[in-house]
């Protein structure tokens, strides 16, 4: 097992981080400098400027979904960050989910990924009982793609359904109409607990003046139809008439400041201790080459509080590391893939990153223990999948894997997932991938998410394509097979890149590995706001 990288590997990892950070700076420009200037001339702040004025001084937004829509809508001119900024920020001392439409991107229109991102923000608010603030400035559904946004269960309408559900749960919702708010989108702020509207720039109506004229022949301007004066003094639709963006944001802060008390889960936390190793040592102990073995314990030493790790079943099921620890003082359970080759007491050599029957059995038991003790669980993914072959099948790998998946699926304590390397196939599921409801899911730049590894997938896909061509009567030369293999490999490599996953919101954010400890701590702090933890039940479980 190699515990350190050479200087070239270290440079390669850090250069990828730099590349990602540079791209993120560009994404944050939204529709670009000209559209930002145009918004300023209208007397409006941009989405990011609004958020910066809303959150407490000296704090930062924990932004989520920044890569949403990356390289997805190029034929439509692109949709940076999905046309909306979301994250968790401290407002008047209270952790809040913030959703701000970016009207520099297609006038804030909703693309399919915009709806998905908004739904993710609401999901975070529901799961963690966090107040949610909407800064609305949107022209509504992007009509050329309305069939992908409007009618289905997880489409546009789900937003308003969630408005009602969030309100019924007693989670505060505050909405500010700071620009356009049209058609179905008009329901979002009005289904919130309180709605503010900015005079002169904010407007809300089911149909604008052009559609009203076309539909019923009535001549009316937008301000009379749905401006601030109309809705605060005539219709009573909104609650506060604001002079400008600054007064609106200040009033929201005041409203949050006066929110009543709230219960907490009360997760165990003590005074934090720094890790045994400097978090920057991650670059020394974690190899960039995904095929290289390494000891996950060395990575954990850069993240967990010093001398806090108590390993569970250390000598059994060694391709998974399980145990109790503290991260920034928080008591947590850890389930992590061990990437070095190990040898069990029966003399069997086990490949690192692969889940065997004994490790699946151990993890299932540990997850049950964490639920029994009300301890949040942190999953560190670097998994290639479950073991295959005659010996594994005869040993009941499917049964033991199902047990672990069952325990993860039914776990009711907060789960937080960090993808640090491979996240392949059923290993993604068993290690709490997106489908298994982690409260938050982050990934390092080195992460790769796919149904199987690139080399294996490329070989399988090449064989399928070659056989298809041969059935059509075509003879494929060895050179042509190599060309097919190359084309498929390049496409698959692109699809397993972490940015591809982040663009589709399979993860919440790409993070610098040295930020892992802080991100986990903030995630548990958010989860602690929800005192309701359901009873843990597995139903019928394989034994």
PDB file of N, CA, C and O in Angstrom, residues 159-201:
ATOM      1  N   UNK A 159     -43.501  22.557  -7.070  1.00  0.00           N
ATOM      2  CA  UNK A 159     -43.030  23.673  -6.253  1.00  0.00           C
ATOM      3  C   UNK A 159     -44.154  24.194  -5.363  1.00  0.00           C
ATOM      4  O   UNK A 159     -43.977  24.404  -4.162  1.00  0.00           O
ATOM      5  N   UNK A 160     -45.329  24.383  -5.944  1.00  0.00           N
ATOM      6  CA  UNK A 160     -46.443  24.970  -5.200  1.00  0.00           C
ATOM      7  C   UNK A 160     -47.047  23.958  -4.236  1.00  0.00           C
ATOM      8  O   UNK A 160     -47.504  24.316  -3.147  1.00  0.00           O
ATOM      9  N   UNK A 161     -47.037  22.702  -4.627  1.00  0.00           N
ATOM     10  CA  UNK A 161     -47.449  21.642  -3.701  1.00  0.00           C
ATOM     11  C   UNK A 161     -46.546  21.670  -2.481  1.00  0.00           C
ATOM     12  O   UNK A 161     -47.000  21.576  -1.337  1.00  0.00           O
ATOM     13  N   UNK A 162     -45.238  21.825  -2.713  1.00  0.00           N
ATOM     14  CA  UNK A 162     -44.300  21.883  -1.603  1.00  0.00           C
ATOM     15  C   UNK A 162     -44.505  23.124  -0.742  1.00  0.00           C
ATOM     16  O   UNK A 162     -44.305  23.079   0.474  1.00  0.00           O
ATOM     17  N   UNK A 163     -44.881  24.254  -1.383  1.00  0.00           N
ATOM     18  CA  UNK A 163     -45.222  25.445  -0.602  1.00  0.00           C
ATOM     19  C   UNK A 163     -46.246  25.111   0.473  1.00  0.00           C
ATOM     20  O   UNK A 163     -46.111  25.491   1.645  1.00  0.00           O
ATOM     21  N   UNK A 164     -47.283  24.386   0.053  1.00  0.00           N
ATOM     22  CA  UNK A 164     -48.363  24.041   0.978  1.00  0.00           C
ATOM     23  C   UNK A 164     -47.886  23.074   2.053  1.00  0.00           C
ATOM     24  O   UNK A 164     -48.218  23.221   3.239  1.00  0.00           O
ATOM     25  N   UNK A 165     -47.082  22.086   1.653  1.00  0.00           N
ATOM     26  CA  UNK A 165     -46.578  21.091   2.603  1.00  0.00           C
ATOM     27  C   UNK A 165     -45.645  21.743   3.624  1.00  0.00           C
ATOM     28  O   UNK A 165     -45.727  21.470   4.831  1.00  0.00           O
ATOM     29  N   UNK A 166     -44.754  22.614   3.150  1.00  0.00           N
ATOM     30  CA  UNK A 166     -43.832  23.299   4.047  1.00  0.00           C
ATOM     31  C   UNK A 166     -44.592  24.133   5.069  1.00  0.00           C
ATOM     32  O   UNK A 166     -44.275  24.142   6.263  1.00  0.00           O
ATOM     33  N   UNK A 167     -45.614  24.839   4.599  1.00  0.00           N
ATOM     34  CA  UNK A 167     -46.420  25.659   5.504  1.00  0.00           C
ATOM     35  C   UNK A 167     -47.117  24.802   6.547  1.00  0.00           C
ATOM     36  O   UNK A 167     -47.154  25.143   7.737  1.00  0.00           O
ATOM     37  N   UNK A 168     -47.646  23.655   6.114  1.00  0.00           N
ATOM     38  CA  UNK A 168     -48.357  22.766   7.038  1.00  0.00           C
ATOM     39  C   UNK A 168     -47.421  22.198   8.103  1.00  0.00           C
ATOM     40  O   UNK A 168     -47.858  21.871   9.214  1.00  0.00           O
ATOM     41  N   UNK A 169     -46.143  22.086   7.784  1.00  0.00           N
ATOM     42  CA  UNK A 169     -45.160  21.582   8.742  1.00  0.00           C
ATOM     43  C   UNK A 169     -44.680  22.664   9.709  1.00  0.00           C
ATOM     44  O   UNK A 169     -43.867  22.404  10.598  1.00  0.00           O
ATOM     45  N   UNK A 170     -45.154  23.891   9.513  1.00  0.00           N
ATOM     46  CA  UNK A 170     -44.758  24.976  10.398  1.00  0.00           C
ATOM     47  C   UNK A 170     -43.379  25.544  10.101  1.00  0.00           C
ATOM     48  O   UNK A 170     -42.786  26.219  10.952  1.00  0.00           O
ATOM     49  N   UNK A 171     -42.871  25.289   8.892  1.00  0.00           N
ATOM     50  CA  UNK A 171     -41.571  25.820   8.494  1.00  0.00           C
ATOM     51  C   UNK A 171     -41.777  27.189   7.848  1.00  0.00           C
ATOM     52  O   UNK A 171     -42.505  27.300   6.858  1.00  0.00           O
ATOM     53  N   UNK A 172     -41.173  28.248   8.373  1.00  0.00           N
ATOM     54  CA  UNK A 172     -41.410  29.594   7.840  1.00  0.00           C
ATOM     55  C   UNK A 172     -40.987  29.738   6.381  1.00  0.00           C
ATOM     56  O   UNK A 172     -39.930  29.242   5.977  1.00  0.00           O
ATOM     57  N   UNK A 173     -41.831  30.431   5.606  1.00  0.00           N
ATOM     58  CA  UNK A 173     -41.522  30.761   4.211  1.00  0.00           C
ATOM     59  C   UNK A 173     -41.757  32.257   4.008  1.00  0.00           C
ATOM     60  O   UNK A 173     -42.842  32.762   4.307  1.00  0.00           O
ATOM     61  N   UNK A 174     -40.753  32.936   3.496  1.00  0.00           N
ATOM     62  CA  UNK A 174     -40.865  34.360   3.202  1.00  0.00           C
ATOM     63  C   UNK A 174     -40.477  34.559   1.741  1.00  0.00           C
ATOM     64  O   UNK A 174     -39.443  34.046   1.294  1.00  0.00           O
ATOM     65  N   UNK A 175     -41.300  35.301   1.008  1.00  0.00           N
ATOM     66  CA  UNK A 175     -41.027  35.529  -0.413  1.00  0.00           C
ATOM     67  C   UNK A 175     -40.980  37.018  -0.704  1.00  0.00           C
ATOM     68  O   UNK A 175     -41.798  37.796  -0.199  1.00  0.00           O
ATOM     69  N   UNK A 176     -40.027  37.400  -1.524  1.00  0.00           N
ATOM     70  CA  UNK A 176     -39.901  38.785  -1.965  1.00  0.00           C
ATOM     71  C   UNK A 176     -40.019  38.835  -3.479  1.00  0.00           C
ATOM     72  O   UNK A 176     -39.242  38.182  -4.183  1.00  0.00           O
ATOM     73  N   UNK A 177     -40.983  39.598  -3.972  1.00  0.00           N
ATOM     74  CA  UNK A 177     -41.164  39.759  -5.411  1.00  0.00           C
ATOM     75  C   UNK A 177     -40.326  40.961  -5.815  1.00  0.00           C
ATOM     76  O   UNK A 177     -40.686  42.115  -5.564  1.00  0.00           O
ATOM     77  N   UNK A 178     -39.187  40.705  -6.451  1.00  0.00           N
ATOM     78  CA  UNK A 178     -38.207  41.736  -6.744  1.00  0.00           C
ATOM     79  C   UNK A 178     -38.050  41.976  -8.235  1.00  0.00           C
ATOM     80  O   UNK A 178     -37.169  42.710  -8.684  1.00  0.00           O
ATOM     81  N   UNK A 179     -38.925  41.343  -9.003  1.00  0.00           N
ATOM     82  CA  UNK A 179     -38.924  41.483 -10.453  1.00  0.00           C
ATOM     83  C   UNK A 179     -40.205  40.851 -10.962  1.00  0.00           C
ATOM     84  O   UNK A 179     -41.238  40.854 -10.280  1.00  0.00           O
ATOM     85  N   UNK A 180     -40.138  40.255 -12.138  1.00  0.00           N
ATOM     86  CA  UNK A 180     -41.315  39.605 -12.715  1.00  0.00           C
ATOM     87  C   UNK A 180     -41.701  38.361 -11.923  1.00  0.00           C
ATOM     88  O   UNK A 180     -40.837  37.659 -11.390  1.00  0.00           O
ATOM     89  N   UNK A 181     -42.981  38.101 -11.883  1.00  0.00           N
ATOM     90  CA  UNK A 181     -43.502  36.871 -11.271  1.00  0.00           C
ATOM     91  C   UNK A 181     -44.792  36.554 -12.004  1.00  0.00           C
ATOM     92  O   UNK A 181     -45.850  37.139 -11.711  1.00  0.00           O
ATOM     93  N   UNK A 182     -44.703  35.631 -12.969  1.00  0.00           N
ATOM     94  CA  UNK A 182     -45.741  35.496 -13.979  1.00  0.00           C
ATOM     95  C   UNK A 182     -46.405  34.130 -13.952  1.00  0.00           C
ATOM     96  O   UNK A 182     -45.784  33.118 -13.642  1.00  0.00           O
ATOM     97  N   UNK A 183     -47.686  34.125 -14.303  1.00  0.00           N
ATOM     98  CA  UNK A 183     -48.475  32.910 -14.531  1.00  0.00           C
ATOM     99  C   UNK A 183     -48.446  31.982 -13.313  1.00  0.00           C
ATOM    100  O   UNK A 183     -48.621  32.432 -12.190  1.00  0.00           O
ATOM    101  N   UNK A 184     -48.182  30.671 -13.552  1.00  0.00           N
ATOM    102  CA  UNK A 184     -48.180  29.726 -12.437  1.00  0.00           C
ATOM    103  C   UNK A 184     -47.182  30.092 -11.367  1.00  0.00           C
ATOM    104  O   UNK A 184     -47.387  29.838 -10.175  1.00  0.00           O
ATOM    105  N   UNK A 185     -46.074  30.728 -11.798  1.00  0.00           N
ATOM    106  CA  UNK A 185     -45.056  31.139 -10.848  1.00  0.00           C
ATOM    107  C   UNK A 185     -45.553  32.129  -9.821  1.00  0.00           C
ATOM    108  O   UNK A 185     -44.941  32.313  -8.762  1.00  0.00           O
ATOM    109  N   UNK A 186     -46.673  32.789 -10.098  1.00  0.00           N
ATOM    110  CA  UNK A 186     -47.227  33.761  -9.159  1.00  0.00           C
ATOM    111  C   UNK A 186     -47.673  33.106  -7.862  1.00  0.00           C
ATOM    112  O   UNK A 186     -47.764  33.772  -6.820  1.00  0.00           O
ATOM    113  N   UNK A 187     -47.936  31.816  -7.918  1.00  0.00           N
ATOM    114  CA  UNK A 187     -48.406  31.137  -6.707  1.00  0.00           C
ATOM    115  C   UNK A 187     -47.304  30.940  -5.681  1.00  0.00           C
ATOM    116  O   UNK A 187     -47.569  30.859  -4.482  1.00  0.00           O
ATOM    117  N   UNK A 188     -46.027  30.847  -6.130  1.00  0.00           N
ATOM    118  CA  UNK A 188     -44.940  30.575  -5.190  1.00  0.00           C
ATOM    119  C   UNK A 188     -44.859  31.618  -4.075  1.00  0.00           C
ATOM    120  O   UNK A 188     -44.894  31.267  -2.889  1.00  0.00           O
ATOM    121  N   UNK A 189     -44.760  32.922  -4.389  1.00  0.00           N
ATOM    122  CA  UNK A 189     -44.674  33.887  -3.289  1.00  0.00           C
ATOM    123  C   UNK A 189     -45.965  34.014  -2.496  1.00  0.00           C
ATOM    124  O   UNK A 189     -45.930  34.242  -1.279  1.00  0.00           O
ATOM    125  N   UNK A 190     -47.088  33.840  -3.164  1.00  0.00           N
ATOM    126  CA  UNK A 190     -48.356  34.059  -2.480  1.00  0.00           C
ATOM    127  C   UNK A 190     -48.731  32.852  -1.617  1.00  0.00           C
ATOM    128  O   UNK A 190     -49.520  32.967  -0.677  1.00  0.00           O
ATOM    129  N   UNK A 191     -48.169  31.703  -1.888  1.00  0.00           N
ATOM    130  CA  UNK A 191     -48.389  30.538  -1.031  1.00  0.00           C
ATOM    131  C   UNK A 191     -47.370  30.477   0.101  1.00  0.00           C
ATOM    132  O   UNK A 191     -47.394  29.552   0.914  1.00  0.00           O
ATOM    133  N   UNK A 192     -46.470  31.461   0.135  1.00  0.00           N
ATOM    134  CA  UNK A 192     -45.560  31.587   1.265  1.00  0.00           C
ATOM    135  C   UNK A 192     -46.293  32.263   2.426  1.00  0.00           C
ATOM    136  O   UNK A 192     -47.385  32.812   2.252  1.00  0.00           O
ATOM    137  N   UNK A 193     -45.688  32.256   3.607  1.00  0.00           N
ATOM    138  CA  UNK A 193     -46.347  32.837   4.778  1.00  0.00           C
ATOM    139  C   UNK A 193     -46.520  34.339   4.638  1.00  0.00           C
ATOM    140  O   UNK A 193     -47.547  34.900   5.019  1.00  0.00           O
ATOM    141  N   UNK A 194     -45.483  34.991   4.114  1.00  0.00           N
ATOM    142  CA  UNK A 194     -45.529  36.435   3.931  1.00  0.00           C
ATOM    143  C   UNK A 194     -44.853  36.794   2.622  1.00  0.00           C
ATOM    144  O   UNK A 194     -43.873  36.154   2.223  1.00  0.00           O
ATOM    145  N   UNK A 195     -45.390  37.839   1.954  1.00  0.00           N
ATOM    146  CA  UNK A 195     -44.855  38.250   0.661  1.00  0.00           C
ATOM    147  C   UNK A 195     -44.582  39.747   0.656  1.00  0.00           C
ATOM    148  O   UNK A 195     -45.424  40.553   1.053  1.00  0.00           O
ATOM    149  N   UNK A 196     -43.385  40.093   0.196  1.00  0.00           N
ATOM    150  CA  UNK A 196     -42.991  41.478   0.012  1.00  0.00           C
ATOM    151  C   UNK A 196     -42.912  41.760  -1.477  1.00  0.00           C
ATOM    152  O   UNK A 196     -42.656  40.851  -2.279  1.00  0.00           O
ATOM    153  N   UNK A 197     -43.109  43.010  -1.883  1.00  0.00           N
ATOM    154  CA  UNK A 197     -43.000  43.369  -3.291  1.00  0.00           C
ATOM    155  C   UNK A 197     -42.308  44.721  -3.412  1.00  0.00           C
ATOM    156  O   UNK A 197     -42.589  45.648  -2.649  1.00  0.00           O
ATOM    157  N   UNK A 198     -41.376  44.829  -4.355  1.00  0.00           N
ATOM    158  CA  UNK A 198     -40.614  46.058  -4.555  1.00  0.00           C
ATOM    159  C   UNK A 198     -41.349  46.952  -5.544  1.00  0.00           C
ATOM    160  O   UNK A 198     -41.677  46.531  -6.659  1.00  0.00           O
ATOM    161  N   UNK A 199     -41.589  48.177  -5.135  1.00  0.00           N
ATOM    162  CA  UNK A 199     -42.327  49.133  -5.961  1.00  0.00           C
ATOM    163  C   UNK A 199     -41.532  49.496  -7.212  1.00  0.00           C
ATOM    164  O   UNK A 199     -40.332  49.778  -7.146  1.00  0.00           O
ATOM    165  N   UNK A 200     -42.193  49.447  -8.354  1.00  0.00           N
ATOM    166  CA  UNK A 200     -41.573  49.860  -9.601  1.00  0.00           C
ATOM    167  C   UNK A 200     -40.890  48.752 -10.372  1.00  0.00           C
ATOM    168  O   UNK A 200     -40.799  48.813 -11.601  1.00  0.00           O
ATOM    169  N   UNK A 201     -40.387  47.735  -9.661  1.00  0.00           N
ATOM    170  CA  UNK A 201     -39.714  46.624 -10.357  1.00  0.00           C
ATOM    171  C   UNK A 201     -40.426  45.293 -10.145  1.00  0.00           C
ATOM    172  O   UNK A 201     -40.371  44.423 -11.007  1.00  0.00           O
TER     173      UNK A 201
END
